[in-house]
Amino acid sequence: MTTLPSQPAPPDSDAPAKPAPRRNKWLNKSKTYVFLYALLLPTLLSMGVFGYYPKVDVLFKSVYRWTPGSILEYVGSKNYLDAFADPIFWQSFKVVAIMLVANLFKMWPGIIVAIALHRLLSDRWRYIYQVCFVIPMVVPMMVWLLVWKSFFDPDFGILNKLLNLTGVMPILGWMDGTNVPQQAEAVTSVTAAGTTVVETVEYETYTGAMPIIAGWLDPILNGFYRVNEIGQPILYETANGLQPQLIFPGIQQIFGGVWAMMLVGGVCLTLMAQRLDHKQRWVGYGLVLLMAGLMPWLAVNALGSMAGAILSLAIFIGLIIGMARTLGAGWVIWPFLLLYGIWACHGEPVWRLPVMMGAAIGFSELVSAKTSRLIGPEILRWVGILLLTVGGLMICFGLIWTEPTNQFTGGRPAWLGNQDLILPALILWGFPWVGTVGVLIYLAGLQQISTDVYEAAQLDGVGPIGKLFKIELPLIMTQVRINLIMMTIGTLTGYEFYFILLGPEGGPGNVGMVPGLYMFKSAFFDMRYGYACALGMVLFVVILLLTIVYQKYVKVDK
């Protein structure tokens, strides 16, 4: 009898599975992560090399005087100090401010068109209109700019032809007026010692409506003076020379200028919005006033050296941190008010800025103490709006178009060749200001609004205008914020538009110079690459701060 070898017992299917070793699980998981990171590696490398490295290199090169491939000399903070002392660079921010304010008004046609498209009942026509808005995106931007440049041509441009054809050109000529030749008159004045002085004064008279309005507003701006028989101020001899005798102070004497008056309005609106009740606000106010008094002095006396610049930066950061801890979440607006105040009070006595801001804060506290929580903010709101509105009107009618340009007499104004017409031409560009991308962004936000909201509004009797201001506009503030950020970045850093229309100098007298164009000109026309890098870093900080403000204050209230 043959004995068969014993066979291994079959595995018991009911027995619990033996757990895999922990080491194998770790290896399998590691292989998965390695594989995933390997897939991400090309993207990360591309971002690092092409996205982040140039930015870091700009920061590095901003402290050098360099030319590609030949010169690399360390100069420390010299490029930044030159930027802070460069009048053209800071003048370019004035153009940016004007363009940003103009863009706030130029946004409305795009919003209204998007709402009109959204309210179309026919899906077919809505689709057709959307396609019509997308088609212009196919046209290259360069072609569009060249076409618009031809519009402004004084001889063949369509703009002048349209103005002449519609009769608007004579109206502009009436508003502008023409210069009247200088006239000489003998003016009598009395010195402090009682001596009568007779001198010949030459003056011009203007016939245009805008210069006449500017002349009417001049006493409100500069105060009321005693005048002689021909309307000229009677001069008195003082330690600073001949000065007119003031009867009643104007905005210049009370606030130190229109821009400083608007600063007071901005402070009132800020305090109205923040409504600070805690006792720590007094510490914050003290830091604000300390910075208002200290920073102008440091800008004049300490920024000329490396040690002074570092000290100023350290003080600025320290005061900012202190303000952030004492003024609450709304602290971020105060550095902007201070920077604006330093610019607005430039050339005035050092005490002007802290006194102005202190007066605005004191007025706010007085109103809050003497009124209820409902009435006090309303008073501050209307005072702030009143000061900003009056300031804006004074700037538009009393400071900008104050003398005849003599450009409309022949019906062929040189919009891009006369420094008085460059800013109006830049604002007019893009008429009727319905941008393709902006309309599509607004439309995307509108399409997210539920139909229930419209049905509820209809039951409540809300009309078309009410839907615009109570439903649609508040619910697309996210899209408005996106457009604001894009416009701000484009206005600050863009240069192609201004370069093609006005050239590298920004037009006659650098009137149309913006920071982006100045940075481009410094690098590729003046060969100051390190200086251009420093300008770029300053722009980076400005844009970052503005973006923080937009993120914080332009919110969707749902």
XYZ file of C-alpha atoms in Angstrom:
558
model
C 0.000 0.000 0.000
C 1.427 3.333 -1.141
C 1.225 6.300 1.190
C 0.518 9.698 -0.495
C 2.388 12.743 0.771
C 0.369 14.998 2.995
C -1.209 18.075 1.246
C -1.242 21.524 2.881
C -4.543 22.395 4.434
C -6.665 24.866 2.353
C -6.923 28.394 3.763
C -9.854 28.966 6.006
C -12.094 31.514 4.248
C -13.783 32.440 7.497
C -10.528 33.348 9.237
C -9.805 37.147 9.520
C -7.410 38.586 6.877
C -3.928 39.130 8.070
C -3.222 42.894 8.223
C -0.676 44.249 5.742
C 2.556 45.355 7.303
C 2.607 49.058 8.241
C 5.795 49.507 6.259
C 4.048 48.417 3.043
C 1.149 50.817 3.628
C 3.575 53.698 4.166
C 5.445 52.797 0.986
C 2.269 52.615 -1.054
C 1.092 55.972 0.278
C 4.498 57.524 -0.350
C 4.505 56.279 -3.924
C 1.113 57.924 -4.447
C 2.288 61.248 -3.029
C 5.527 61.122 -4.997
C 3.580 60.464 -8.167
C 1.191 63.352 -7.486
C 3.996 65.755 -6.620
C 5.832 64.668 -9.728
C 2.800 65.677 -11.757
C 2.787 69.071 -10.031
C 6.515 69.616 -10.392
C 6.493 71.052 -13.941
C 3.792 73.534 -12.983
C 5.593 74.548 -9.782
C 8.890 74.931 -11.606
C 7.263 77.033 -14.311
C 5.626 79.275 -11.721
C 8.887 79.651 -9.835
C 11.021 80.388 -12.882
C 8.646 82.491 -14.936
C 6.329 83.858 -12.264
C 8.167 84.455 -8.992
C 11.821 84.692 -9.978
C 11.396 87.876 -12.088
C 9.576 89.563 -9.185
C 12.234 88.607 -6.685
C 14.910 89.663 -9.136
C 13.223 93.081 -9.496
C 13.509 93.532 -5.729
C 17.172 92.511 -5.875
C 18.009 94.724 -8.851
C 16.231 97.756 -7.386
C 19.232 98.453 -5.149
C 21.697 98.337 -8.049
C 22.648 100.583 -10.918
C 22.731 98.107 -13.718
C 22.584 97.643 -17.421
C 21.917 94.174 -18.842
C 25.185 92.358 -19.387
C 27.581 95.207 -18.589
C 27.100 97.170 -15.342
C 26.113 95.934 -11.882
C 26.911 98.450 -9.135
C 25.363 98.374 -5.667
C 23.826 101.753 -4.778
C 21.717 100.838 -1.740
C 18.578 102.920 -1.279
C 19.594 105.598 -3.786
C 17.067 104.472 -6.378
C 14.249 104.629 -3.820
C 15.370 108.024 -2.527
C 15.475 109.327 -6.102
C 11.974 107.972 -6.638
C 10.628 109.719 -3.531
C 12.220 112.991 -4.655
C 11.150 112.700 -8.301
C 8.415 115.285 -9.043
C 7.421 113.642 -12.345
C 6.846 110.296 -10.627
C 4.542 111.813 -8.008
C 2.897 114.019 -10.597
C 1.994 110.828 -12.474
C -0.087 109.673 -9.493
C -2.194 112.804 -9.887
C -3.054 111.648 -13.415
C -3.829 108.195 -12.036
C -6.140 109.701 -9.393
C -8.013 111.659 -12.073
C -8.324 108.580 -14.267
C -9.524 106.395 -11.380
C -12.205 108.927 -10.440
C -13.225 109.127 -14.100
C -13.348 105.333 -14.288
C -15.817 105.268 -11.407
C -18.230 107.143 -13.674
C -17.228 105.223 -16.795
C -18.169 101.933 -15.084
C -21.868 102.792 -15.114
C -22.560 102.339 -18.848
C -21.152 98.806 -18.646
C -23.261 97.988 -15.574
C -26.420 99.363 -17.173
C -25.822 97.447 -20.415
C -25.220 94.210 -18.469
C -28.469 94.698 -16.537
C -30.346 95.420 -19.767
C -28.988 92.199 -21.271
C -29.900 90.281 -18.134
C -33.467 91.531 -18.247
C -34.032 90.520 -21.847
C -36.849 87.974 -21.928
C -35.728 86.347 -25.165
C -32.825 83.930 -24.662
C -32.113 84.050 -28.361
C -31.633 87.819 -28.457
C -29.597 87.725 -25.246
C -27.273 85.196 -26.868
C -26.974 87.325 -30.026
C -26.112 90.443 -28.022
C -23.532 88.530 -25.979
C -21.880 87.358 -29.181
C -21.851 90.950 -30.433
C -20.028 91.991 -27.247
C -17.469 89.195 -27.586
C -16.577 89.949 -31.217
C -14.568 93.144 -30.384
C -12.296 91.013 -28.192
C -10.990 89.408 -31.371
C -9.631 92.759 -32.591
C -6.065 93.247 -31.290
C -5.678 95.993 -28.707
C -2.962 97.657 -30.774
C -5.340 98.115 -33.699
C -7.993 99.538 -31.429
C -5.559 102.095 -29.979
C -4.354 103.196 -33.406
C -7.940 103.626 -34.547
C -8.707 105.789 -31.539
C -5.541 107.811 -32.100
C -6.787 108.590 -35.590
C -10.086 109.750 -34.055
C -8.206 112.528 -32.217
C -6.414 113.819 -35.307
C -7.119 117.578 -35.549
C -7.478 117.605 -39.369
C -8.901 114.215 -40.287
C -10.139 112.816 -36.983
C -13.753 111.795 -36.672
C -14.062 113.507 -33.286
C -13.584 117.050 -34.582
C -15.826 116.324 -37.567
C -18.551 115.028 -35.263
C -18.253 118.034 -32.931
C -18.463 120.458 -35.860
C -21.344 118.564 -37.456
C -23.440 118.480 -34.278
C -22.721 122.088 -33.303
C -20.868 121.155 -30.142
C -17.613 122.793 -31.280
C -18.998 126.373 -31.112
C -20.310 125.595 -27.627
C -16.842 124.467 -26.571
C -15.402 127.628 -28.085
C -17.924 129.707 -26.135
C -16.948 127.894 -22.942
C -13.247 128.369 -23.700
C -13.231 131.991 -24.897
C -10.201 133.767 -26.233
C -7.442 135.788 -24.709
C -7.822 139.532 -24.674
C -4.481 141.337 -25.110
C -2.879 142.489 -21.932
C -3.947 145.840 -20.631
C -2.018 148.123 -18.335
C -3.544 150.163 -15.540
C -2.098 152.366 -12.855
C -2.846 150.909 -9.427
C -2.529 152.851 -6.204
C -1.551 151.146 -2.964
C -0.669 152.356 0.508
C 2.247 151.034 2.520
C 2.149 150.386 6.244
C 4.026 153.661 6.801
C 1.282 155.573 5.019
C 3.214 156.153 1.796
C 1.156 156.040 -1.370
C 2.624 153.818 -4.096
C 1.510 154.010 -7.706
C 2.502 151.136 -9.961
C 1.542 149.821 -13.366
C -0.209 146.443 -13.378
C -0.728 144.389 -16.523
C -3.697 142.058 -16.600
C -5.759 139.977 -18.987
C -9.497 139.585 -19.251
C -11.214 136.477 -20.504
C -14.431 136.044 -22.367
C -15.000 132.293 -22.042
C -17.656 130.885 -19.737
C -15.311 128.546 -17.887
C -12.629 131.188 -17.162
C -15.390 133.544 -16.042
C -16.794 130.905 -13.663
C -13.260 130.317 -12.394
C -12.984 134.060 -11.772
C -16.255 134.031 -9.812
C -15.034 131.148 -7.668
C -11.636 132.692 -7.062
C -12.745 134.684 -3.962
C -14.214 131.514 -2.451
C -10.906 129.778 -3.029
C -8.469 132.542 -2.134
C -10.557 134.868 0.078
C -12.106 138.286 -0.398
C -9.748 141.269 -0.715
C -10.063 144.998 -0.820
C -10.005 146.092 -4.446
C -9.312 149.351 -6.219
C -11.406 151.107 -8.847
C -10.546 148.580 -11.590
C -11.166 145.504 -9.447
C -7.535 144.716 -8.649
C -6.514 143.848 -5.050
C -5.041 146.728 -3.072
C -1.566 145.702 -2.039
C 0.106 146.427 1.263
C 3.770 146.082 2.009
C 4.619 143.296 4.453
C 7.715 141.413 5.512
C 7.059 138.957 2.656
C 6.559 141.675 0.063
C 3.393 143.249 -1.252
C 0.334 141.310 -0.107
C -3.384 141.966 -0.726
C -5.442 142.972 2.278
C -7.790 140.155 3.252
C -11.367 140.982 4.236
C -12.820 137.461 4.559
C -10.845 134.197 4.404
C -11.481 131.626 1.689
C -10.844 127.898 1.431
C -7.122 128.519 1.063
C -6.873 130.399 4.361
C -9.266 128.111 6.295
C -8.219 124.671 5.082
C -4.950 125.295 3.294
C -6.423 124.441 -0.102
C -9.210 122.502 -1.787
C -7.377 119.183 -1.555
C -6.915 119.636 2.204
C -10.605 120.474 2.574
C -11.454 117.187 0.872
C -9.174 115.452 3.378
C -11.410 116.731 6.189
C -14.428 115.355 4.323
C -12.718 111.988 3.960
C -11.886 111.866 7.690
C -15.522 112.673 8.578
C -16.816 109.870 6.337
C -14.255 107.443 7.763
C -15.213 108.234 11.342
C -18.891 107.963 10.428
C -18.342 104.492 8.956
C -16.181 103.159 11.784
C -18.253 104.449 14.745
C -15.581 103.804 17.359
C -16.864 103.688 20.927
C -14.025 102.095 22.869
C -11.589 104.167 24.906
C -8.587 102.857 22.991
C -9.594 105.020 20.045
C -7.958 108.001 21.749
C -4.627 106.198 21.615
C -5.243 105.504 17.929
C -6.145 109.131 17.272
C -2.967 110.192 19.060
C -0.902 107.898 16.836
C -2.635 109.292 13.750
C -1.847 112.863 14.745
C 1.707 111.896 15.734
C 2.229 110.364 12.322
C 0.619 113.386 10.652
C 3.104 115.667 12.339
C 6.137 113.394 12.144
C 6.019 111.937 8.648
C 6.174 115.239 6.696
C 9.171 116.261 8.799
C 10.885 112.892 8.238
C 10.159 113.098 4.519
C 12.026 116.390 4.349
C 14.830 115.815 6.834
C 15.504 112.072 7.152
C 14.924 110.438 3.772
C 18.149 111.835 2.367
C 20.271 109.124 3.969
C 20.145 105.361 4.372
C 19.942 105.563 8.169
C 17.202 108.148 7.990
C 15.227 106.057 5.501
C 15.472 102.969 7.725
C 14.498 105.013 10.781
C 11.535 106.520 8.940
C 10.398 103.093 7.747
C 10.700 101.643 11.257
C 8.693 104.516 12.750
C 6.083 104.220 10.009
C 5.656 100.468 10.560
C 5.539 100.908 14.341
C 2.855 103.557 14.159
C 0.872 101.483 11.655
C 0.921 98.495 14.012
C -0.173 100.725 16.886
C -3.024 102.141 14.819
C -4.097 98.647 13.774
C -4.318 97.540 17.416
C -6.206 100.587 18.648
C -8.468 101.615 15.762
C -9.904 98.187 15.065
C -10.550 96.544 11.736
C -10.900 99.818 9.853
C -7.312 100.914 10.528
C -6.237 100.294 6.945
C -7.907 103.460 5.630
C -5.889 105.755 7.915
C -2.469 105.285 6.254
C -4.098 106.267 2.959
C -5.649 109.360 4.531
C -2.250 110.278 5.969
C -0.447 109.773 2.664
C -3.104 111.808 0.892
C -2.829 114.489 3.582
C 0.963 114.674 3.181
C 0.457 115.180 -0.547
C -2.432 117.659 -0.112
C -0.544 119.771 2.447
C 2.744 119.702 0.565
C 4.276 123.170 0.687
C 2.171 124.213 3.683
C 3.556 124.667 7.236
C 4.315 121.400 9.042
C 1.570 122.014 11.601
C -1.119 122.196 8.908
C -1.767 118.447 8.496
C -2.032 117.430 12.205
C -4.172 120.489 12.927
C -6.519 119.667 10.033
C -6.906 116.022 11.026
C -7.187 116.919 14.701
C -9.963 119.407 13.905
C -11.842 116.759 11.903
C -11.507 114.196 14.700
C -12.534 116.754 17.312
C -15.580 117.753 15.262
C -16.568 114.100 14.943
C -16.270 113.483 18.687
C -18.225 116.656 19.438
C -21.048 115.641 17.113
C -21.121 112.124 18.578
C -21.217 113.472 22.145
C -23.967 116.035 21.539
C -26.261 113.969 19.335
C -27.827 110.524 19.345
C -26.377 107.446 17.689
C -28.777 107.893 14.794
C -28.365 111.606 14.124
C -24.592 111.874 14.720
C -23.485 109.596 11.851
C -25.936 111.319 9.509
C -24.436 114.725 10.345
C -20.919 113.404 9.724
C -22.049 111.756 6.495
C -23.543 114.948 5.060
C -20.643 117.127 6.214
C -18.209 114.739 4.535
C -20.264 114.561 1.338
C -20.661 118.353 1.316
C -16.909 118.977 1.646
C -16.068 116.396 -1.015
C -18.730 117.715 -3.389
C -17.723 121.351 -2.956
C -14.082 120.378 -3.349
C -14.799 118.425 -6.514
C -16.774 121.310 -8.024
C -14.031 123.770 -7.091
C -11.435 121.578 -8.762
C -13.549 121.125 -11.902
C -14.645 124.733 -12.306
C -12.136 126.756 -10.309
C -8.780 125.069 -10.822
C -8.762 123.185 -14.134
C -10.267 125.284 -16.916
C -9.209 128.693 -15.623
C -7.716 130.196 -18.792
C -8.631 130.000 -22.473
C -6.849 127.300 -24.424
C -7.565 129.025 -27.759
C -7.939 125.597 -29.344
C -11.587 125.679 -30.408
C -11.551 128.895 -32.435
C -10.714 127.239 -35.750
C -12.730 124.100 -35.085
C -9.614 121.891 -35.144
C -8.438 121.381 -31.553
C -5.310 119.247 -31.165
C -6.593 116.892 -28.490
C -3.318 115.041 -28.058
C -1.026 117.975 -28.856
C -2.192 120.557 -26.356
C -1.460 120.026 -22.687
C -4.817 121.506 -21.676
C -6.747 118.967 -23.754
C -4.802 115.780 -23.049
C -6.649 114.793 -19.876
C -10.120 115.394 -21.411
C -9.014 113.283 -24.392
C -7.843 110.460 -22.120
C -11.149 110.529 -20.242
C -13.113 110.596 -23.505
C -11.231 107.579 -24.850
C -13.372 104.444 -25.160
C -16.699 106.283 -25.435
C -19.418 105.030 -24.763
C -17.316 103.166 -22.185
C -18.966 99.781 -22.546
C -16.072 97.355 -22.151
C -16.522 93.804 -23.353
C -14.823 92.095 -20.422
C -16.559 94.283 -17.860
C -20.013 93.594 -19.295
C -19.404 89.835 -19.321
C -18.182 89.914 -15.705
C -21.227 91.875 -14.555
C -23.503 89.580 -16.548
C -22.009 86.507 -14.876
C -22.818 88.012 -11.480
C -26.349 88.942 -12.491
C -27.078 85.430 -13.734
C -26.356 84.095 -10.237
C -29.243 86.055 -8.734
C -32.121 83.721 -7.973
C -35.465 84.299 -9.660
C -37.060 84.070 -6.211
C -35.504 87.408 -5.358
C -37.096 89.057 -8.396
C -40.465 87.439 -7.660
C -40.374 88.652 -4.045
C -39.422 92.150 -5.207
C -42.285 92.143 -7.698
C -44.754 91.152 -4.969
C -43.451 94.038 -2.862
C -44.037 96.440 -5.743
C -40.372 97.234 -6.440
C -40.007 98.955 -9.813
C -37.211 98.646 -12.398
C -35.118 101.422 -10.794
C -35.649 99.916 -7.348
C -34.471 96.528 -8.594
C -31.313 98.179 -9.912
C -30.323 99.825 -6.625
C -31.824 97.361 -4.112
C -31.168 93.991 -5.746
C -28.872 93.915 -8.739
C -26.220 96.464 -7.831
C -25.723 95.206 -4.233
C -25.528 91.587 -5.411
C -22.873 92.207 -8.074
C -20.508 94.124 -5.803
C -18.090 91.190 -5.989
C -17.870 91.710 -9.746
C -17.597 95.482 -9.230
C -14.692 94.860 -6.863
C -12.967 92.650 -9.423
C -13.326 95.346 -12.064
C -12.078 98.014 -9.658
C -8.960 95.990 -8.887
C -8.338 95.325 -12.575
C -8.832 98.993 -13.467
C -6.532 100.146 -10.675
C -3.778 97.748 -11.650
C -4.215 98.622 -15.338
C -4.122 102.373 -14.678
C -1.081 102.205 -12.402
C 1.036 99.758 -14.357
C -0.271 100.081 -17.905
C 1.784 102.062 -20.387
C 0.855 100.832 -23.883
C -2.224 103.019 -24.148
C -0.420 106.199 -23.056
C 2.716 105.361 -25.028
C 0.838 104.949 -28.317
C -1.366 107.994 -27.837
C 1.142 110.396 -26.258
C 4.626 109.000 -26.758
C 7.267 108.241 -24.115
C 7.077 111.733 -22.580
C 3.350 111.491 -21.877
C 2.499 114.391 -24.164
C 3.494 118.065 -23.882
C 4.659 118.956 -20.377
C 4.345 115.305 -19.229
C 0.656 116.008 -18.617
C -0.366 112.444 -19.486
C 2.500 110.699 -17.697
C 1.396 107.728 -15.555
C 3.598 105.567 -13.301
C 3.676 102.611 -15.678
C 4.774 104.758 -18.618
C 7.371 106.539 -16.480
C 8.772 103.185 -15.369
C 8.921 102.013 -19.000
C 10.598 105.249 -20.122
C 13.154 105.105 -17.294
C 14.175 101.599 -18.265
C 14.137 101.558 -22.047
C 14.674 105.203 -23.008
C 16.802 106.573 -20.134
C 18.563 103.211 -19.542
C 17.999 103.500 -15.770
C 17.035 99.876 -15.158
C 17.686 99.869 -11.419
C 15.652 103.030 -10.970
C 12.814 101.486 -12.985
C 12.916 98.441 -10.685
C 12.616 100.727 -7.649
C 9.617 102.448 -9.248
C 8.091 99.028 -9.829
C 8.477 98.093 -6.156
C 6.806 101.345 -5.073
C 3.935 100.569 -7.448
C 3.714 97.057 -6.027
C 3.226 98.424 -2.497
C 0.634 100.970 -3.658
C -1.362 98.353 -5.581
C -1.186 95.908 -2.681
C -2.566 98.504 -0.260
C -5.321 99.529 -2.664
C -6.289 95.886 -3.156
C -6.550 95.430 0.615
C -8.844 98.456 0.786
C -11.032 97.118 -2.022
C -11.229 93.689 -0.395
C -12.232 95.234 2.895
C -14.651 97.978 1.915
C -16.218 96.827 -1.358
C -18.300 93.935 -0.059
C -21.406 92.059 -1.055
C -24.192 92.779 1.403
C -26.524 89.801 1.120
